[in-house]
mmCIF file of C-alpha atoms in Angstrom:
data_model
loop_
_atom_site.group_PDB
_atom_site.id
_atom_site.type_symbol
_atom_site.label_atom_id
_atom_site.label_comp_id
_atom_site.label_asym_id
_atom_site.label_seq_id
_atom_site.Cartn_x
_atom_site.Cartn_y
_atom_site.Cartn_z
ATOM 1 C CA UNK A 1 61.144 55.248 11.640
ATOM 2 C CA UNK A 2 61.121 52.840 8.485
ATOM 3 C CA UNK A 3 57.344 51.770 9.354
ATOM 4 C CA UNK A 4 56.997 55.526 9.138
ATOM 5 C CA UNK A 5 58.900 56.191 5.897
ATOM 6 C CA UNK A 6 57.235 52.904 4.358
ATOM 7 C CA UNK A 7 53.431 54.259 5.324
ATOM 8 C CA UNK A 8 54.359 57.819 3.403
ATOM 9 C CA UNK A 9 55.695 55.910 0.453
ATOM 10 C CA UNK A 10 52.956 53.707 0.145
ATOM 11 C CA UNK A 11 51.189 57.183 -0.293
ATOM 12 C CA UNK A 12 53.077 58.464 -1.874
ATOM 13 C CA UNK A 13 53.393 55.794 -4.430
ATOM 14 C CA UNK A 14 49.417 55.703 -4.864
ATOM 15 C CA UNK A 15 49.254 59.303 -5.259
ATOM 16 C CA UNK A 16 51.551 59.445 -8.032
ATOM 17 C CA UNK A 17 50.343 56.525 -10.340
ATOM 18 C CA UNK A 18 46.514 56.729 -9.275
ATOM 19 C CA UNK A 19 44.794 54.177 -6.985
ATOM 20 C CA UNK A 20 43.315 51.970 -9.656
ATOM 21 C CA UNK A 21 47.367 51.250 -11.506
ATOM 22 C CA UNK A 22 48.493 50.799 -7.829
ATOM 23 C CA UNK A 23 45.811 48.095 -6.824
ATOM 24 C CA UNK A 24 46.983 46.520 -10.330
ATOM 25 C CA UNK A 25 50.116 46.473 -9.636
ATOM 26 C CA UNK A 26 50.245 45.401 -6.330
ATOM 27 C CA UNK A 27 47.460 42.579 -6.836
ATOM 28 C CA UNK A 28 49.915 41.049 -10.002
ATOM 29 C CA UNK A 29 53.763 41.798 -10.082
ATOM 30 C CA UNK A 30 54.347 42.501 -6.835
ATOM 31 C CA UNK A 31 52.250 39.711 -5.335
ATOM 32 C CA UNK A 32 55.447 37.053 -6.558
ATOM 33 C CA UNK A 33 57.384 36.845 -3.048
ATOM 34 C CA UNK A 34 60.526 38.321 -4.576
ATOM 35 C CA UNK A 35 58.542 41.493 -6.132
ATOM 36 C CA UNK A 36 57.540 42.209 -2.424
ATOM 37 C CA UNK A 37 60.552 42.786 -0.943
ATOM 38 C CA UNK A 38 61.254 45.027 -3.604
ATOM 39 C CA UNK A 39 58.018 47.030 -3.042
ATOM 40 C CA UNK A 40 58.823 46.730 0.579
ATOM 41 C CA UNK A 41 62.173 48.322 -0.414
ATOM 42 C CA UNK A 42 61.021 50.819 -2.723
ATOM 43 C CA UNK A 43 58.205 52.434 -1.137
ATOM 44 C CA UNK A 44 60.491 53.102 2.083
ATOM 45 C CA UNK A 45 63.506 54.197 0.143
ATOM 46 C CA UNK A 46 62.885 55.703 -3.285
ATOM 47 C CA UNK A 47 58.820 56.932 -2.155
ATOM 48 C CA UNK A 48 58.884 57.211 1.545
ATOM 49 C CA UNK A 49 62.736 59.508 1.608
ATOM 50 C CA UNK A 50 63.250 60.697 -2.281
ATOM 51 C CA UNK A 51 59.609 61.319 -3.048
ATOM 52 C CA UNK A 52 59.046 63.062 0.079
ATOM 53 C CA UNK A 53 62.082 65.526 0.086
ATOM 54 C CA UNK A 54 61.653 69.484 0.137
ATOM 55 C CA UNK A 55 62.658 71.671 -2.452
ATOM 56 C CA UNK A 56 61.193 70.370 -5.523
ATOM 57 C CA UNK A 57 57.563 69.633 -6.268
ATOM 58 C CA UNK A 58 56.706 65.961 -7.569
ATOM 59 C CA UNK A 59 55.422 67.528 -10.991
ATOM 60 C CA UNK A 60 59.719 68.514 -11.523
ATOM 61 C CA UNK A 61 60.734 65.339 -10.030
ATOM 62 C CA UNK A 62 58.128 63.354 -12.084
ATOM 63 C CA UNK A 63 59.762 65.007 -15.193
ATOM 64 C CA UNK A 64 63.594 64.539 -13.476
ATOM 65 C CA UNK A 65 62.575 60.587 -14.143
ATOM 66 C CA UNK A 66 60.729 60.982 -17.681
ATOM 67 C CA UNK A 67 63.557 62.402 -19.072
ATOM 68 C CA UNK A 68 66.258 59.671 -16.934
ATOM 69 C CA UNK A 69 64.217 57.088 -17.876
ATOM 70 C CA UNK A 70 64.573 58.415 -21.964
ATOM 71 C CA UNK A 71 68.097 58.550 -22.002
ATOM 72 C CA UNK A 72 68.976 55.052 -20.257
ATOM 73 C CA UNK A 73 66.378 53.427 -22.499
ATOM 74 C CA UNK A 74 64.652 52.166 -19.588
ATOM 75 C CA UNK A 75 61.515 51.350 -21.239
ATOM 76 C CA UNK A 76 59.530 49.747 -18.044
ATOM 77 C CA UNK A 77 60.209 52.650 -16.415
ATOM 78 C CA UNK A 78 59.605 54.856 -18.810
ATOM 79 C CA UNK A 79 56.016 53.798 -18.870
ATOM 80 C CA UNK A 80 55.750 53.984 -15.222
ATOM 81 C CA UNK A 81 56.828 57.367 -14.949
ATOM 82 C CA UNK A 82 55.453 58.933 -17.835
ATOM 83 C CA UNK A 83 52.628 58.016 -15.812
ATOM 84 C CA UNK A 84 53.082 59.838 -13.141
ATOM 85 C CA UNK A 85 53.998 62.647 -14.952
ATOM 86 C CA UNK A 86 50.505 62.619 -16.798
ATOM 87 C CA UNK A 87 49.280 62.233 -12.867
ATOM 88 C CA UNK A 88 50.932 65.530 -12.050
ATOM 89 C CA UNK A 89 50.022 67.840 -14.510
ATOM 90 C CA UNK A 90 52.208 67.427 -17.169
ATOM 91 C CA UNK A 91 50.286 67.516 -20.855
ATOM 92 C CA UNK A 92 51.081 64.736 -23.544
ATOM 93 C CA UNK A 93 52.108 67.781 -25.641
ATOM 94 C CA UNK A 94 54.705 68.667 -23.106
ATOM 95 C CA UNK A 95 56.218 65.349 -22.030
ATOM 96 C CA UNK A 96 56.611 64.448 -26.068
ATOM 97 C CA UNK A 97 58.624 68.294 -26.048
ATOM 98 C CA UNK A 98 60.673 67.639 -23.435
ATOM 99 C CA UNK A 99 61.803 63.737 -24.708
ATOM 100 C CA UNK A 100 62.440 65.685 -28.564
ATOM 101 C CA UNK A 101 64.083 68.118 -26.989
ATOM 102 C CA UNK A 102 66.398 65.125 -25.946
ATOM 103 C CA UNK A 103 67.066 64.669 -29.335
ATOM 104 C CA UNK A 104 70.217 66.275 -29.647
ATOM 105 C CA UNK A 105 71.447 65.392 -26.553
ATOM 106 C CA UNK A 106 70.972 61.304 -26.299
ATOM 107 C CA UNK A 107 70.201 60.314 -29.775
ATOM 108 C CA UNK A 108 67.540 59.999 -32.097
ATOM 109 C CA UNK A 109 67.118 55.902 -31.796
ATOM 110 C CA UNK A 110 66.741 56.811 -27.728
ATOM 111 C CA UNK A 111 63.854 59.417 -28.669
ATOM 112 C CA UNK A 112 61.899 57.951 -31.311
ATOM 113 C CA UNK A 113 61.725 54.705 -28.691
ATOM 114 C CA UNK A 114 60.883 56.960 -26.198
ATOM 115 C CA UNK A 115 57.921 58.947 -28.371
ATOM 116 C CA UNK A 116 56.508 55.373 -29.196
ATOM 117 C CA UNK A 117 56.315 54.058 -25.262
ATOM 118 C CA UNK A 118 55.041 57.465 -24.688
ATOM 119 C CA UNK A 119 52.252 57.180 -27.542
ATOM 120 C CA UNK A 120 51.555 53.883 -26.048
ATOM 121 C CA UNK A 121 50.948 55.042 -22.321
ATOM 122 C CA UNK A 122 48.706 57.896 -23.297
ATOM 123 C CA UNK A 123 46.418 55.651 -25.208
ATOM 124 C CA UNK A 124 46.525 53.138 -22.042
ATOM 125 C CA UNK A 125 45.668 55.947 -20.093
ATOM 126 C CA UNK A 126 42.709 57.375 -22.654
ATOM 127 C CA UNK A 127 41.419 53.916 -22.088
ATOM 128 C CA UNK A 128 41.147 53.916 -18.494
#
C-alpha cells in the first residue's frame, strides 16, 4: 500500500512541477541522504494521499498552497508552489491577484515579499 501511494506521488510530484525541475531536484537536494528520506516521506504522504484526494482539482489545491505559502512567509515554498500553480493553469496575472488580494488580510510586508519571489519564479520559468 505505501509502495503504491509512493509510485502515485512520485507522479504526481513530476506532473505538478514539470519533469525537467523534478530531475533537478532530485539529481541535487534530494540526492544528500537526509533529503531522501524526506522525498521518500513526502511523495507517499503529502503527493501520493493529499495530492491524490477527490473533490478538488490540483489547479484549487495548487492555489490552496500559493496563498499558505504567502501568509507563513514560507519563501522556499513559495517558489515551489507558485510553480506548480503556473503548471496548472494559473496565469502570472492571476497568482499576483490572488497574493494582493492578501493584502488586507496578512499584511503588506507578507505581500510585497511574496510579489517579489513571485516576479522571480516567472522569470526562472520564462527562462526555461
Amino acid at each position: 500500500m505505501a509502495d503504491d501511494r509512493r509510485a502515485r506521488g512520485r507522479a504526481m510530484r513530476r506532473k505538478l512541477m514539470g519533469d525537467a525541475y523534478a530531475d533537478k531536484l532530485d539529481d541535487g537536494l534530494y540526492k544528500h541522504p537526509i533529503m531522501e528520506k524526506f522525498a521518500a516521506y513526502t511523495q507517499e504522504a503529502v503527493f501520493g494521499t493529499l495530492w491524490t484526494r477527490p473533490g478538488l482539482d490540483l489547479k484549487t489545491r495548487a492555489l490552496i498552497c500559493v496563498i499558505s505559502d504567502a501568509a507563513q512567509g514560507r519563501v522556499p515554498e513559495l517558489k515551489l508552489h507558485i510553480r506548480f500553480a503556473v503548471n496548472q493553469g494559473w496565469t502570472e496575472d492571476e497568482l499576483s491577484e490572488a497574493l494582493l488580494h492578501l493584502a488586507g488580510y496578512i499584511g503588506a510586508p507578507l505581500v510585497r515579499e511574496s510579489l517579489l519571489t513571485a516576479i522571480e519564479v516567472f522569470k526562472e520559468m520564462d527562462t526555461e
